[in-house]
GROMACS .gro file of C-alpha atoms in nm:
model
  485
    1MET     CA    1  -3.206   1.239   0.950
    2ALA     CA    2  -3.555   1.373   0.902
    3ASN     CA    3  -3.816   1.306   1.169
    4SER     CA    4  -4.034   1.132   0.910
    5ILE     CA    5  -3.804   0.829   0.915
    6ALA     CA    6  -3.665   0.852   1.265
    7GLY     CA    7  -3.890   0.579   1.399
    8SER     CA    8  -3.871   0.207   1.336
    9VAL     CA    9  -4.213   0.184   1.163
   10PRO     CA   10  -4.215   0.259   0.786
   11ILE     CA   11  -4.414   0.570   0.703
   12THR     CA   12  -4.580   0.609   0.365
   13PRO     CA   13  -4.484   0.950   0.229
   14PRO     CA   14  -4.715   1.153   0.011
   15SER     CA   15  -4.644   1.108  -0.359
   16ASP     CA   16  -4.498   1.458  -0.386
   17ALA     CA   17  -4.278   1.438  -0.072
   18PRO     CA   18  -3.938   1.580  -0.172
   19GLY     CA   19  -3.637   1.351  -0.118
   20LEU     CA   20  -3.838   1.051   0.003
   21GLY     CA   21  -3.873   0.716  -0.171
   22GLU     CA   22  -3.946   0.353  -0.092
   23ILE     CA   23  -3.761   0.027  -0.144
   24VAL     CA   24  -3.911  -0.175  -0.431
   25ALA     CA   25  -3.647  -0.452  -0.462
   26ILE     CA   26  -3.364  -0.601  -0.259
   27HIS     CA   27  -3.101  -0.824  -0.423
   28GLY     CA   28  -2.845  -0.893  -0.150
   29SER     CA   29  -2.654  -0.567  -0.110
   30VAL     CA   30  -2.823  -0.410  -0.415
   31ILE     CA   31  -3.126  -0.196  -0.329
   32ASP     CA   32  -3.375  -0.052  -0.581
   33VAL     CA   33  -3.556   0.259  -0.460
   34ARG     CA   34  -3.851   0.436  -0.627
   35PHE     CA   35  -3.872   0.814  -0.589
   36PRO     CA   36  -4.207   0.967  -0.693
   37GLY     CA   37  -4.051   1.313  -0.684
   38GLU     CA   38  -3.706   1.436  -0.779
   39LEU     CA   39  -3.449   1.158  -0.835
   40PRO     CA   40  -3.117   1.151  -0.647
   41ARG     CA   41  -2.794   1.211  -0.836
   42MET     CA   42  -2.517   0.958  -0.891
   43HIS     CA   43  -2.322   0.884  -0.570
   44ASP     CA   44  -2.582   1.054  -0.348
   45LEU     CA   45  -2.610   0.890  -0.006
   46LEU     CA   46  -2.953   0.751   0.089
   47HIS     CA   47  -3.068   0.658   0.438
   48ALA     CA   48  -3.312   0.373   0.498
   49VAL     CA   49  -3.464   0.277   0.833
   50GLY     CA   50  -3.655  -0.048   0.878
   51GLY     CA   51  -3.704  -0.206   1.220
   52ASP     CA   52  -3.369  -0.192   1.395
   53ALA     CA   53  -3.182  -0.159   1.064
   54ARG     CA   54  -3.036   0.172   0.963
   55VAL     CA   55  -2.874   0.131   0.626
   56ARG     CA   56  -2.679   0.380   0.417
   57ILE     CA   57  -2.702   0.332   0.041
   58GLU     CA   58  -2.494   0.493  -0.234
   59VAL     CA   59  -2.668   0.554  -0.567
   60GLU     CA   60  -2.492   0.364  -0.846
   61GLY     CA   61  -2.731   0.393  -1.141
   62LEU     CA   62  -3.071   0.475  -1.286
   63ILE     CA   63  -3.290   0.180  -1.390
   64GLY     CA   64  -3.620   0.352  -1.466
   65ALA     CA   65  -3.801   0.682  -1.489
   66GLN     CA   66  -3.851   0.687  -1.113
   67THR     CA   67  -3.618   0.415  -0.982
   68VAL     CA   68  -3.251   0.423  -0.883
   69ARG     CA   69  -3.023   0.133  -0.797
   70GLY     CA   70  -2.793   0.167  -0.499
   71LEU     CA   71  -2.538  -0.033  -0.307
   72ALA     CA   72  -2.589  -0.091   0.065
   73LEU     CA   73  -2.292   0.015   0.278
   74ASP     CA   74  -2.430  -0.146   0.594
   75PRO     CA   75  -2.576  -0.494   0.664
   76VAL     CA   76  -2.926  -0.512   0.515
   77GLN     CA   77  -3.085  -0.742   0.776
   78GLY     CA   78  -3.415  -0.588   0.885
   79LEU     CA   79  -3.491  -0.405   0.561
   80GLY     CA   80  -3.798  -0.496   0.357
   81LEU     CA   81  -4.006  -0.381   0.065
   82GLY     CA   82  -4.184  -0.053   0.122
   83VAL     CA   83  -3.931   0.078   0.374
   84ILE     CA   84  -3.894   0.455   0.348
   85VAL     CA   85  -3.565   0.594   0.212
   86GLU     CA   86  -3.447   0.953   0.249
   87ASN     CA   87  -3.209   1.122   0.006
   88SER     CA   88  -2.939   1.312   0.193
   89GLY     CA   89  -2.881   1.527  -0.117
   90ALA     CA   90  -2.502   1.479  -0.097
   91PRO     CA   91  -2.244   1.204  -0.150
   92ILE     CA   92  -2.035   1.044   0.125
   93MET     CA   93  -1.827   1.314   0.293
   94ALA     CA   94  -1.481   1.297   0.450
   95PRO     CA   95  -1.384   1.507   0.755
   96LEU     CA   96  -1.106   1.762   0.702
   97GLY     CA   97  -0.901   1.945   0.961
   98ASP     CA   98  -0.635   1.898   1.225
   99ALA     CA   99  -0.887   1.712   1.441
  100VAL     CA  100  -0.846   1.398   1.225
  101ARG     CA  101  -0.479   1.360   1.322
  102GLY     CA  102  -0.423   1.068   1.553
  103ARG     CA  103  -0.768   0.923   1.484
  104MET     CA  104  -0.890   0.596   1.333
  105LEU     CA  105  -1.188   0.650   1.101
  106ASN     CA  106  -1.425   0.454   0.877
  107VAL     CA  107  -1.542   0.544   0.527
  108PHE     CA  108  -1.807   0.783   0.666
  109GLY     CA  109  -1.553   0.976   0.875
  110GLU     CA  110  -1.683   0.825   1.198
  111PRO     CA  111  -1.423   0.744   1.469
  112ILE     CA  112  -1.375   0.371   1.530
  113ASP     CA  113  -1.102   0.410   1.793
  114GLY     CA  114  -1.343   0.450   2.085
  115GLY     CA  115  -1.269   0.823   2.109
  116SER     CA  116  -1.499   1.123   2.098
  117VAL     CA  117  -1.691   1.236   1.793
  118LEU     CA  118  -1.495   1.469   1.563
  119SER     CA  119  -1.559   1.839   1.614
  120GLY     CA  120  -1.431   2.150   1.442
  121VAL     CA  121  -1.396   1.979   1.104
  122GLU     CA  122  -1.529   2.061   0.760
  123TRP     CA  123  -1.668   1.798   0.524
  124ARG     CA  124  -1.589   1.735   0.159
  125PRO     CA  125  -1.728   1.477  -0.090
  126ILE     CA  126  -1.498   1.179  -0.138
  127HIS     CA  127  -1.556   1.169  -0.515
  128GLN     CA  128  -1.313   1.425  -0.655
  129PRO     CA  129  -1.138   1.466  -0.991
  130PRO     CA  130  -0.758   1.436  -1.013
  131PRO     CA  131  -0.556   1.759  -1.030
  132MET     CA  132  -0.531   1.918  -1.375
  133LEU     CA  133  -0.214   1.856  -1.571
  134ALA     CA  134  -0.129   2.228  -1.557
  135ASP     CA  135  -0.131   2.211  -1.176
  136ARG     CA  136   0.100   1.909  -1.148
  137VAL     CA  137   0.474   1.922  -1.093
  138VAL     CA  138   0.733   1.649  -1.140
  139LEU     CA  139   0.982   1.611  -0.855
  140SER     CA  140   1.290   1.403  -0.933
  141GLN     CA  141   1.380   1.358  -0.568
  142MET     CA  142   1.444   1.035  -0.381
  143PHE     CA  143   1.236   0.942  -0.077
  144GLU     CA  144   1.483   0.772   0.158
  145THR     CA  145   1.328   0.487   0.359
  146GLY     CA  146   1.622   0.355   0.564
  147ILE     CA  147   1.573   0.005   0.417
  148LYS     CA  148   1.891  -0.098   0.235
  149ALA     CA  149   1.746  -0.310  -0.045
  150ILE     CA  150   1.482  -0.049  -0.138
  151ASP     CA  151   1.706   0.259  -0.125
  152LEU     CA  152   1.980   0.086  -0.327
  153LEU     CA  153   1.794  -0.109  -0.596
  154CYS     CA  154   1.448   0.046  -0.630
  155PRO     CA  155   1.452   0.396  -0.478
  156ILE     CA  156   1.112   0.553  -0.415
  157GLU     CA  157   1.024   0.884  -0.578
  158ARG     CA  158   0.905   1.173  -0.361
  159GLY     CA  159   0.558   1.244  -0.491
  160GLY     CA  160   0.547   0.913  -0.676
  161LYS     CA  161   0.378   0.577  -0.634
  162ALA     CA  162   0.561   0.262  -0.526
  163GLY     CA  163   0.413  -0.086  -0.516
  164LEU     CA  164   0.506  -0.377  -0.289
  165PHE     CA  165   0.423  -0.685  -0.495
  166GLY     CA  166   0.399  -1.032  -0.348
  167GLY     CA  167   0.179  -1.328  -0.275
  168ALA     CA  168   0.033  -1.422   0.061
  169GLY     CA  169   0.275  -1.445   0.352
  170VAL     CA  170   0.589  -1.295   0.198
  171GLY     CA  171   0.597  -0.985   0.419
  172LYS     CA  172   0.404  -0.702   0.250
  173THR     CA  173   0.230  -0.582   0.564
  174VAL     CA  174   0.545  -0.612   0.777
  175LEU     CA  175   0.741  -0.410   0.522
  176ILE     CA  176   0.478  -0.137   0.493
  177THR     CA  177   0.456  -0.116   0.874
  178GLU     CA  178   0.835  -0.078   0.889
  179LEU     CA  179   0.814   0.199   0.630
  180ILE     CA  180   0.568   0.381   0.857
  181HIS     CA  181   0.803   0.343   1.153
  182ASN     CA  182   1.111   0.459   0.961
  183THR     CA  183   0.954   0.756   0.787
  184VAL     CA  184   0.678   0.900   1.003
  185SER     CA  185   0.912   1.028   1.275
  186HIS     CA  186   1.140   1.190   1.013
  187HIS     CA  187   0.866   1.305   0.776
  188GLN     CA  188   0.785   1.674   0.785
  189GLY     CA  189   0.424   1.632   0.670
  190VAL     CA  190   0.140   1.405   0.772
  191SER     CA  191   0.104   1.030   0.716
  192LEU     CA  192  -0.213   0.846   0.621
  193PHE     CA  193  -0.261   0.472   0.644
  194CYS     CA  194  -0.549   0.330   0.442
  195GLY     CA  195  -0.641  -0.031   0.519
  196ILE     CA  196  -0.850  -0.183   0.239
  197GLY     CA  197  -0.999  -0.525   0.306
  198GLU     CA  198  -0.741  -0.625   0.566
  199ARG     CA  199  -0.789  -0.809   0.894
  200SER     CA  200  -0.937  -0.628   1.194
  201ARG     CA  201  -0.651  -0.763   1.407
  202GLU     CA  202  -0.394  -0.582   1.191
  203ALA     CA  203  -0.577  -0.252   1.233
  204GLU     CA  204  -0.580  -0.283   1.610
  205GLU     CA  205  -0.211  -0.385   1.625
  206LEU     CA  206  -0.106  -0.098   1.397
  207TYR     CA  207  -0.295   0.154   1.611
  208ARG     CA  208  -0.125   0.031   1.929
  209GLU     CA  209   0.222   0.025   1.771
  210MET     CA  210   0.195   0.379   1.638
  211ARG     CA  211   0.063   0.508   1.968
  212SER     CA  212   0.347   0.345   2.162
  213ALA     CA  213   0.601   0.484   1.914
  214GLY     CA  214   0.472   0.836   1.972
  215VAL     CA  215   0.394   0.906   1.605
  216LEU     CA  216   0.016   0.866   1.614
  217ASP     CA  217  -0.052   1.240   1.645
  218GLN     CA  218   0.091   1.297   1.294
  219THR     CA  219  -0.098   1.006   1.138
  220VAL     CA  220  -0.454   0.947   1.018
  221LEU     CA  221  -0.578   0.587   0.997
  222LEU     CA  222  -0.871   0.486   0.776
  223PHE     CA  223  -1.005   0.133   0.752
  224GLY     CA  224  -1.255  -0.052   0.535
  225GLN     CA  225  -1.198  -0.393   0.683
  226MET     CA  226  -1.237  -0.746   0.553
  227ASN     CA  227  -1.570  -0.803   0.729
  228GLU     CA  228  -1.736  -0.494   0.580
  229PRO     CA  229  -1.952  -0.477   0.265
  230PRO     CA  230  -1.770  -0.450  -0.071
  231GLY     CA  231  -1.897  -0.094  -0.122
  232VAL     CA  232  -1.714   0.022   0.191
  233ARG     CA  233  -1.390  -0.147   0.081
  234PHE     CA  234  -1.426   0.008  -0.264
  235LEU     CA  235  -1.477   0.364  -0.131
  236ILE     CA  236  -1.233   0.381   0.162
  237GLY     CA  237  -0.940   0.463  -0.069
  238LYS     CA  238  -1.125   0.766  -0.206
  239ALA     CA  239  -1.200   0.882   0.148
  240ALA     CA  240  -0.829   0.858   0.237
  241LEU     CA  241  -0.728   1.051  -0.075
  242THR     CA  242  -0.976   1.328   0.004
  243ILE     CA  243  -0.806   1.381   0.342
  244ALA     CA  244  -0.460   1.357   0.180
  245GLU     CA  245  -0.557   1.623  -0.076
  246TYR     CA  246  -0.669   1.855   0.204
  247PHE     CA  247  -0.329   1.841   0.377
  248ARG     CA  248  -0.152   1.883   0.042
  249ASP     CA  249  -0.361   2.165  -0.105
  250ARG     CA  250  -0.487   2.355   0.199
  251LYS     CA  251  -0.214   2.292   0.456
  252ARG     CA  252   0.062   2.280   0.190
  253GLN     CA  253   0.222   1.978   0.353
  254ASP     CA  254   0.383   1.670   0.205
  255VAL     CA  255   0.174   1.358   0.262
  256LEU     CA  256   0.289   0.998   0.294
  257LEU     CA  257  -0.001   0.772   0.194
  258LEU     CA  258   0.033   0.402   0.269
  259ILE     CA  259  -0.226   0.164   0.125
  260ASP     CA  260  -0.263  -0.197   0.234
  261ASN     CA  261  -0.383  -0.357   0.010
  262ILE     CA  262  -0.456  -0.205  -0.332
  263PHE     CA  263  -0.554  -0.548  -0.470
  264ARG     CA  264  -0.843  -0.551  -0.223
  265PHE     CA  265  -0.966  -0.229  -0.388
  266VAL     CA  266  -0.970  -0.410  -0.724
  267GLN     CA  267  -1.133  -0.712  -0.561
  268ALA     CA  268  -1.403  -0.496  -0.399
  269GLY     CA  269  -1.468  -0.330  -0.736
  270SER     CA  270  -1.512  -0.675  -0.888
  271GLU     CA  271  -1.765  -0.767  -0.618
  272VAL     CA  272  -1.954  -0.441  -0.670
  273SER     CA  273  -1.957  -0.497  -1.047
  274GLY     CA  274  -2.096  -0.847  -1.001
  275LEU     CA  275  -2.364  -0.728  -0.759
  276LEU     CA  276  -2.474  -0.464  -1.009
  277GLY     CA  277  -2.504  -0.729  -1.281
  278ARG     CA  278  -2.224  -0.617  -1.510
  279MET     CA  279  -2.071  -0.870  -1.749
  280PRO     CA  280  -1.731  -0.985  -1.618
  281SER     CA  281  -1.416  -0.932  -1.821
  282ARG     CA  282  -1.085  -1.121  -1.833
  283VAL     CA  283  -1.025  -1.365  -1.544
  284GLY     CA  284  -1.359  -1.258  -1.396
  285TYR     CA  285  -1.255  -0.898  -1.321
  286GLN     CA  286  -1.492  -0.608  -1.376
  287PRO     CA  287  -1.496  -0.453  -1.726
  288THR     CA  288  -1.425  -0.113  -1.567
  289LEU     CA  289  -1.106  -0.226  -1.389
  290ALA     CA  290  -0.869   0.010  -1.573
  291THR     CA  291  -1.099   0.312  -1.530
  292GLU     CA  292  -1.169   0.255  -1.160
  293LEU     CA  293  -0.801   0.205  -1.079
  294ALA     CA  294  -0.702   0.514  -1.278
  295GLU     CA  295  -0.963   0.728  -1.099
  296LEU     CA  296  -0.794   0.637  -0.769
  297GLU     CA  297  -0.429   0.638  -0.874
  298GLU     CA  298  -0.437   0.962  -1.074
  299ARG     CA  299  -0.544   1.154  -0.765
  300ILE     CA  300  -0.206   1.063  -0.610
  301ALA     CA  301   0.006   1.343  -0.752
  302SER     CA  302   0.239   1.632  -0.672
  303THR     CA  303   0.121   1.989  -0.716
  304ARG     CA  304   0.272   2.328  -0.643
  305SER     CA  305   0.123   2.304  -0.294
  306GLY     CA  306   0.286   1.976  -0.192
  307ALA     CA  307   0.342   1.611  -0.275
  308ILE     CA  308   0.153   1.291  -0.201
  309THR     CA  309   0.397   0.999  -0.190
  310SER     CA  310   0.216   0.667  -0.196
  311ILE     CA  311   0.347   0.323  -0.102
  312GLN     CA  312   0.101   0.048  -0.184
  313ALA     CA  313   0.103  -0.320  -0.094
  314VAL     CA  314  -0.019  -0.528  -0.390
  315TYR     CA  315  -0.125  -0.888  -0.332
  316VAL     CA  316  -0.043  -1.098  -0.639
  317PRO     CA  317  -0.294  -1.386  -0.678
  318ALA     CA  318  -0.114  -1.723  -0.692
  319ASP     CA  319   0.215  -1.532  -0.742
  320ASP     CA  320   0.103  -1.469  -1.103
  321PHE     CA  321   0.243  -1.133  -1.214
  322THR     CA  322   0.045  -1.156  -1.541
  323ASP     CA  323  -0.283  -1.130  -1.348
  324PRO     CA  324  -0.484  -0.831  -1.481
  325ALA     CA  325  -0.497  -0.668  -1.136
  326ALA     CA  326  -0.116  -0.676  -1.102
  327THR     CA  327  -0.048  -0.558  -1.459
  328HIS     CA  328  -0.288  -0.265  -1.433
  329VAL     CA  329  -0.135  -0.152  -1.102
  330PHE     CA  330   0.216  -0.181  -1.254
  331SER     CA  331   0.131   0.080  -1.517
  332HIS     CA  332   0.071   0.350  -1.252
  333LEU     CA  333   0.388   0.301  -1.048
  334SER     CA  334   0.726   0.472  -1.053
  335ALA     CA  335   0.886   0.196  -0.841
  336SER     CA  336   0.803  -0.173  -0.809
  337VAL     CA  337   0.933  -0.366  -0.507
  338VAL     CA  338   0.884  -0.736  -0.582
  339LEU     CA  339   0.882  -0.975  -0.286
  340SER     CA  340   1.000  -1.330  -0.356
  341ARG     CA  341   0.859  -1.638  -0.184
  342LYS     CA  342   1.184  -1.822  -0.261
  343ARG     CA  343   1.394  -1.560  -0.083
  344ALA     CA  344   1.155  -1.561   0.212
  345SER     CA  345   1.191  -1.941   0.240
  346GLU     CA  346   1.570  -1.899   0.245
  347GLY     CA  347   1.545  -1.655   0.537
  348PHE     CA  348   1.636  -1.337   0.346
  349TYR     CA  349   1.420  -1.062   0.498
  350PRO     CA  350   1.297  -0.831   0.362
  351ALA     CA  351   1.236  -1.084   0.084
  352ILE     CA  352   1.296  -0.830  -0.195
  353ASP     CA  353   1.390  -0.980  -0.532
  354PRO     CA  354   1.686  -0.767  -0.645
  355LEU     CA  355   1.657  -0.873  -1.010
  356LYS     CA  356   1.284  -0.805  -1.055
  357SER     CA  357   1.247  -0.487  -0.847
  358THR     CA  358   1.272  -0.170  -1.054
  359SER     CA  359   1.243   0.208  -1.026
  360VAL     CA  360   1.243   0.497  -1.271
  361MET     CA  361   1.453   0.683  -1.013
  362LEU     CA  362   1.751   0.451  -1.066
  363ASN     CA  363   1.899   0.682  -1.325
  364PRO     CA  364   2.244   0.847  -1.306
  365GLY     CA  365   2.084   1.185  -1.374
  366ILE     CA  366   1.867   1.150  -1.061
  367VAL     CA  367   2.045   0.938  -0.799
  368GLY     CA  368   2.396   1.012  -0.924
  369ARG     CA  369   2.654   0.813  -1.116
  370ARG     CA  370   2.799   0.642  -0.807
  371HIS     CA  371   2.465   0.509  -0.678
  372TYR     CA  372   2.363   0.395  -1.026
  373GLU     CA  373   2.686   0.205  -1.093
  374ILE     CA  374   2.687   0.036  -0.751
  375ALA     CA  375   2.326  -0.079  -0.801
  376GLN     CA  376   2.405  -0.210  -1.149
  377ASP     CA  377   2.714  -0.395  -1.022
  378VAL     CA  378   2.515  -0.553  -0.738
  379ARG     CA  379   2.251  -0.671  -0.984
  380ARG     CA  380   2.520  -0.807  -1.221
  381VAL     CA  381   2.693  -1.006  -0.947
  382LEU     CA  382   2.365  -1.149  -0.817
  383SER     CA  383   2.255  -1.235  -1.171
  384GLU     CA  384   2.582  -1.419  -1.240
  385TYR     CA  385   2.542  -1.609  -0.914
  386GLU     CA  386   2.189  -1.708  -1.014
  387ASP     CA  387   2.328  -1.853  -1.339
  388LEU     CA  388   2.596  -2.047  -1.148
  389LYS     CA  389   2.359  -2.206  -0.896
  390ASP     CA  390   2.275  -2.504  -1.118
  391ILE     CA  391   2.647  -2.583  -1.173
  392ILE     CA  392   2.716  -2.553  -0.799
  393ALA     CA  393   2.424  -2.782  -0.717
  394MET     CA  394   2.542  -3.051  -0.961
  395LEU     CA  395   2.924  -3.031  -0.944
  396GLY     CA  396   3.008  -2.830  -0.635
  397LEU     CA  397   3.183  -2.499  -0.587
  398GLU     CA  398   3.530  -2.648  -0.639
  399GLU     CA  399   3.457  -2.705  -1.011
  400LEU     CA  400   3.421  -2.332  -1.073
  401SER     CA  401   3.699  -2.108  -1.195
  402THR     CA  402   3.877  -1.874  -0.955
  403SER     CA  403   3.685  -1.571  -1.084
  404ASP     CA  404   3.351  -1.753  -1.056
  405ARG     CA  405   3.429  -1.858  -0.699
  406ALA     CA  406   3.505  -1.495  -0.617
  407THR     CA  407   3.170  -1.396  -0.775
  408VAL     CA  408   2.987  -1.653  -0.562
  409ALA     CA  409   3.158  -1.535  -0.242
  410ARG     CA  410   3.076  -1.174  -0.326
  411ALA     CA  411   2.711  -1.250  -0.417
  412ARG     CA  412   2.643  -1.456  -0.104
  413ARG     CA  413   2.769  -1.174   0.115
  414LEU     CA  414   2.571  -0.913  -0.078
  415GLU     CA  415   2.255  -1.121  -0.035
  416ARG     CA  416   2.310  -1.131   0.339
  417PHE     CA  417   2.412  -0.767   0.363
  418LEU     CA  418   2.082  -0.662   0.200
  419THR     CA  419   1.888  -0.829   0.481
  420GLN     CA  420   1.791  -0.606   0.772
  421PRO     CA  421   1.634  -0.643   1.118
  422PHE     CA  422   1.307  -0.448   1.150
  423TYR     CA  423   1.181  -0.244   1.442
  424THR     CA  424   0.834  -0.391   1.393
  425THR     CA  425   0.959  -0.749   1.438
  426GLU     CA  426   1.176  -0.694   1.746
  427ALA     CA  427   0.921  -0.868   1.968
  428PHE     CA  428   0.934  -1.181   1.751
  429THR     CA  429   1.304  -1.201   1.664
  430GLY     CA  430   1.467  -1.044   1.970
  431THR     CA  431   1.696  -0.849   1.733
  432PRO     CA  432   1.692  -0.468   1.758
  433GLY     CA  433   1.574  -0.295   1.442
  434LYS     CA  434   1.812  -0.095   1.221
  435LEU     CA  435   1.759   0.214   1.008
  436VAL     CA  436   2.042   0.243   0.754
  437ARG     CA  437   2.120   0.565   0.570
  438LEU     CA  438   2.177   0.547   0.196
  439GLU     CA  439   2.543   0.647   0.226
  440GLU     CA  440   2.609   0.355   0.465
  441THR     CA  441   2.441   0.117   0.221
  442LEU     CA  442   2.650   0.244  -0.071
  443GLN     CA  443   2.973   0.218   0.129
  444GLY     CA  444   2.894  -0.139   0.233
  445CYS     CA  445   2.814  -0.255  -0.120
  446GLU     CA  446   3.122  -0.078  -0.258
  447ARG     CA  447   3.342  -0.259  -0.010
  448LEU     CA  448   3.190  -0.600  -0.086
  449LEU     CA  449   3.214  -0.548  -0.463
  450ALA     CA  450   3.582  -0.454  -0.435
  451GLU     CA  451   3.687  -0.752  -0.221
  452THR     CA  452   3.838  -1.065  -0.379
  453HIS     CA  453   3.949  -1.258  -0.068
  454PHE     CA  454   3.717  -1.251   0.232
  455GLN     CA  455   3.834  -1.319   0.585
  456THR     CA  456   3.495  -1.247   0.743
  457PRO     CA  457   3.237  -1.530   0.731
  458GLU     CA  458   2.914  -1.494   0.536
  459SER     CA  459   2.711  -1.506   0.856
  460ALA     CA  460   2.873  -1.181   0.973
  461TYR     CA  461   2.678  -0.990   0.707
  462TYR     CA  462   2.337  -1.138   0.788
  463MET     CA  463   2.080  -0.914   0.961
  464ILE     CA  464   2.310  -0.620   1.029
  465GLY     CA  465   2.285  -0.246   0.968
  466GLY     CA  466   2.597  -0.080   0.826
  467ILE     CA  467   2.901  -0.272   0.699
  468ALA     CA  468   3.101  -0.173   1.008
  469GLU     CA  469   2.896  -0.419   1.213
  470ALA     CA  470   3.036  -0.711   1.012
  471SER     CA  471   3.390  -0.633   1.130
  472GLU     CA  472   3.277  -0.674   1.490
  473VAL     CA  473   3.222  -1.046   1.425
  474LYS     CA  474   3.519  -1.267   1.499
  475THR     CA  475   3.692  -1.357   1.172
  476GLU     CA  476   3.756  -1.712   1.062
  477PRO     CA  477   3.899  -1.875   0.748
  478GLU     CA  478   3.662  -1.883   0.456
  479PRO     CA  479   3.523  -2.236   0.399
  480GLN     CA  480   3.675  -2.398   0.092
  481THR     CA  481   3.378  -2.610  -0.012
  482VAL     CA  482   3.016  -2.515  -0.063
  483HIS     CA  483   2.782  -2.799  -0.150
  484GLY     CA  484   2.483  -2.593  -0.251
  485PRO     CA  485   2.375  -2.250  -0.363
   0.00000   0.00000   0.00000
């Protein structure tokens, strides 16, 4: 920062001082700055110093011949009218290089893990266009996660975007943390975790878990946390993508990008829009919702250099999947993993809804005829069971036909087989985590779909890995009466 604003006392610059202006209005986090000389460009970063306050401001618009409007990215306490502002002449920059591996950073590329300042890195603006269509490639390859319900029913595309949809408390963060654990040690590239508007506690816990698992050195963590201004939460995703693009394009590595939570990006954009005085659109969202989301999502792509595979947690307000935020995110995804509050209340974890979760990868030409038919059969059996639940609740299982009773027995075991103990919950459940290969999942479902008379109890299939573990449970006669679904 220039010496002219290094002190705590505002200095009046000469009218022709290049790059210096003064604050003429403060509306919460919105700062209006008058520049008598050359005006800053859109997204340029401004620095203001007033008293003990040192505030960074991003230019968001032009409101007069000499006045720009910016959004404060730091608390504004201590600023006042007439405080001198310096134009840095550049937008927010992200650090690039191997030095960012194993570090926890904020939107400005500053370490927040208590470690040393980054050295030996280059800097690149976080506002970048998506790759050109001519440079993109489509990879019809499956990204195996080791989670049975996902790999079977809604496989994730390598180089694609998958969303974890669910309301509050259904397990989005636990599932995305498990995905990190299962994939980062087997992934040949680098992993990035981008926390948007999440709790500070979760950031600290994730950092400790990844360090203890020995995978931190291949991971970059970026956080714009819940307690930070909306501008920081809105921009942290772009900072993460800038680093991801570096490893893809310059290092030619595959990148696994995990975002928790993409809804908070939309929410931060809504707050920014309101602060800037824009007229709200449907359900109070910003009128630029579709454009802002597309600018972020379209940068997640595969090129000839490498692939960025993104898994995004998506909070669904009030479990309403018609909410504009949820519907706009849906349109960008190749796989949608829907988490069900009902299944979570029944103790089925992960609480993935097998009938609502979808993927473009579940195609016989991509995953193979065997995988496709097993997944379709599992969905059919579970759908038939769902239709029979009302009859079972009213009349009991004994009123069903023999074939329907076999369907119920099959479906209840499939439901339990698709549960799985997680490594990240071992401390809470006392059950060791399991990583299940796709072939084991297919074999288990094939066996359950083929059975008509079960000697193994339903409980034997709950929270296990492969199907072989169910045979280790002592067999007992199948109960003849079930009084509820």
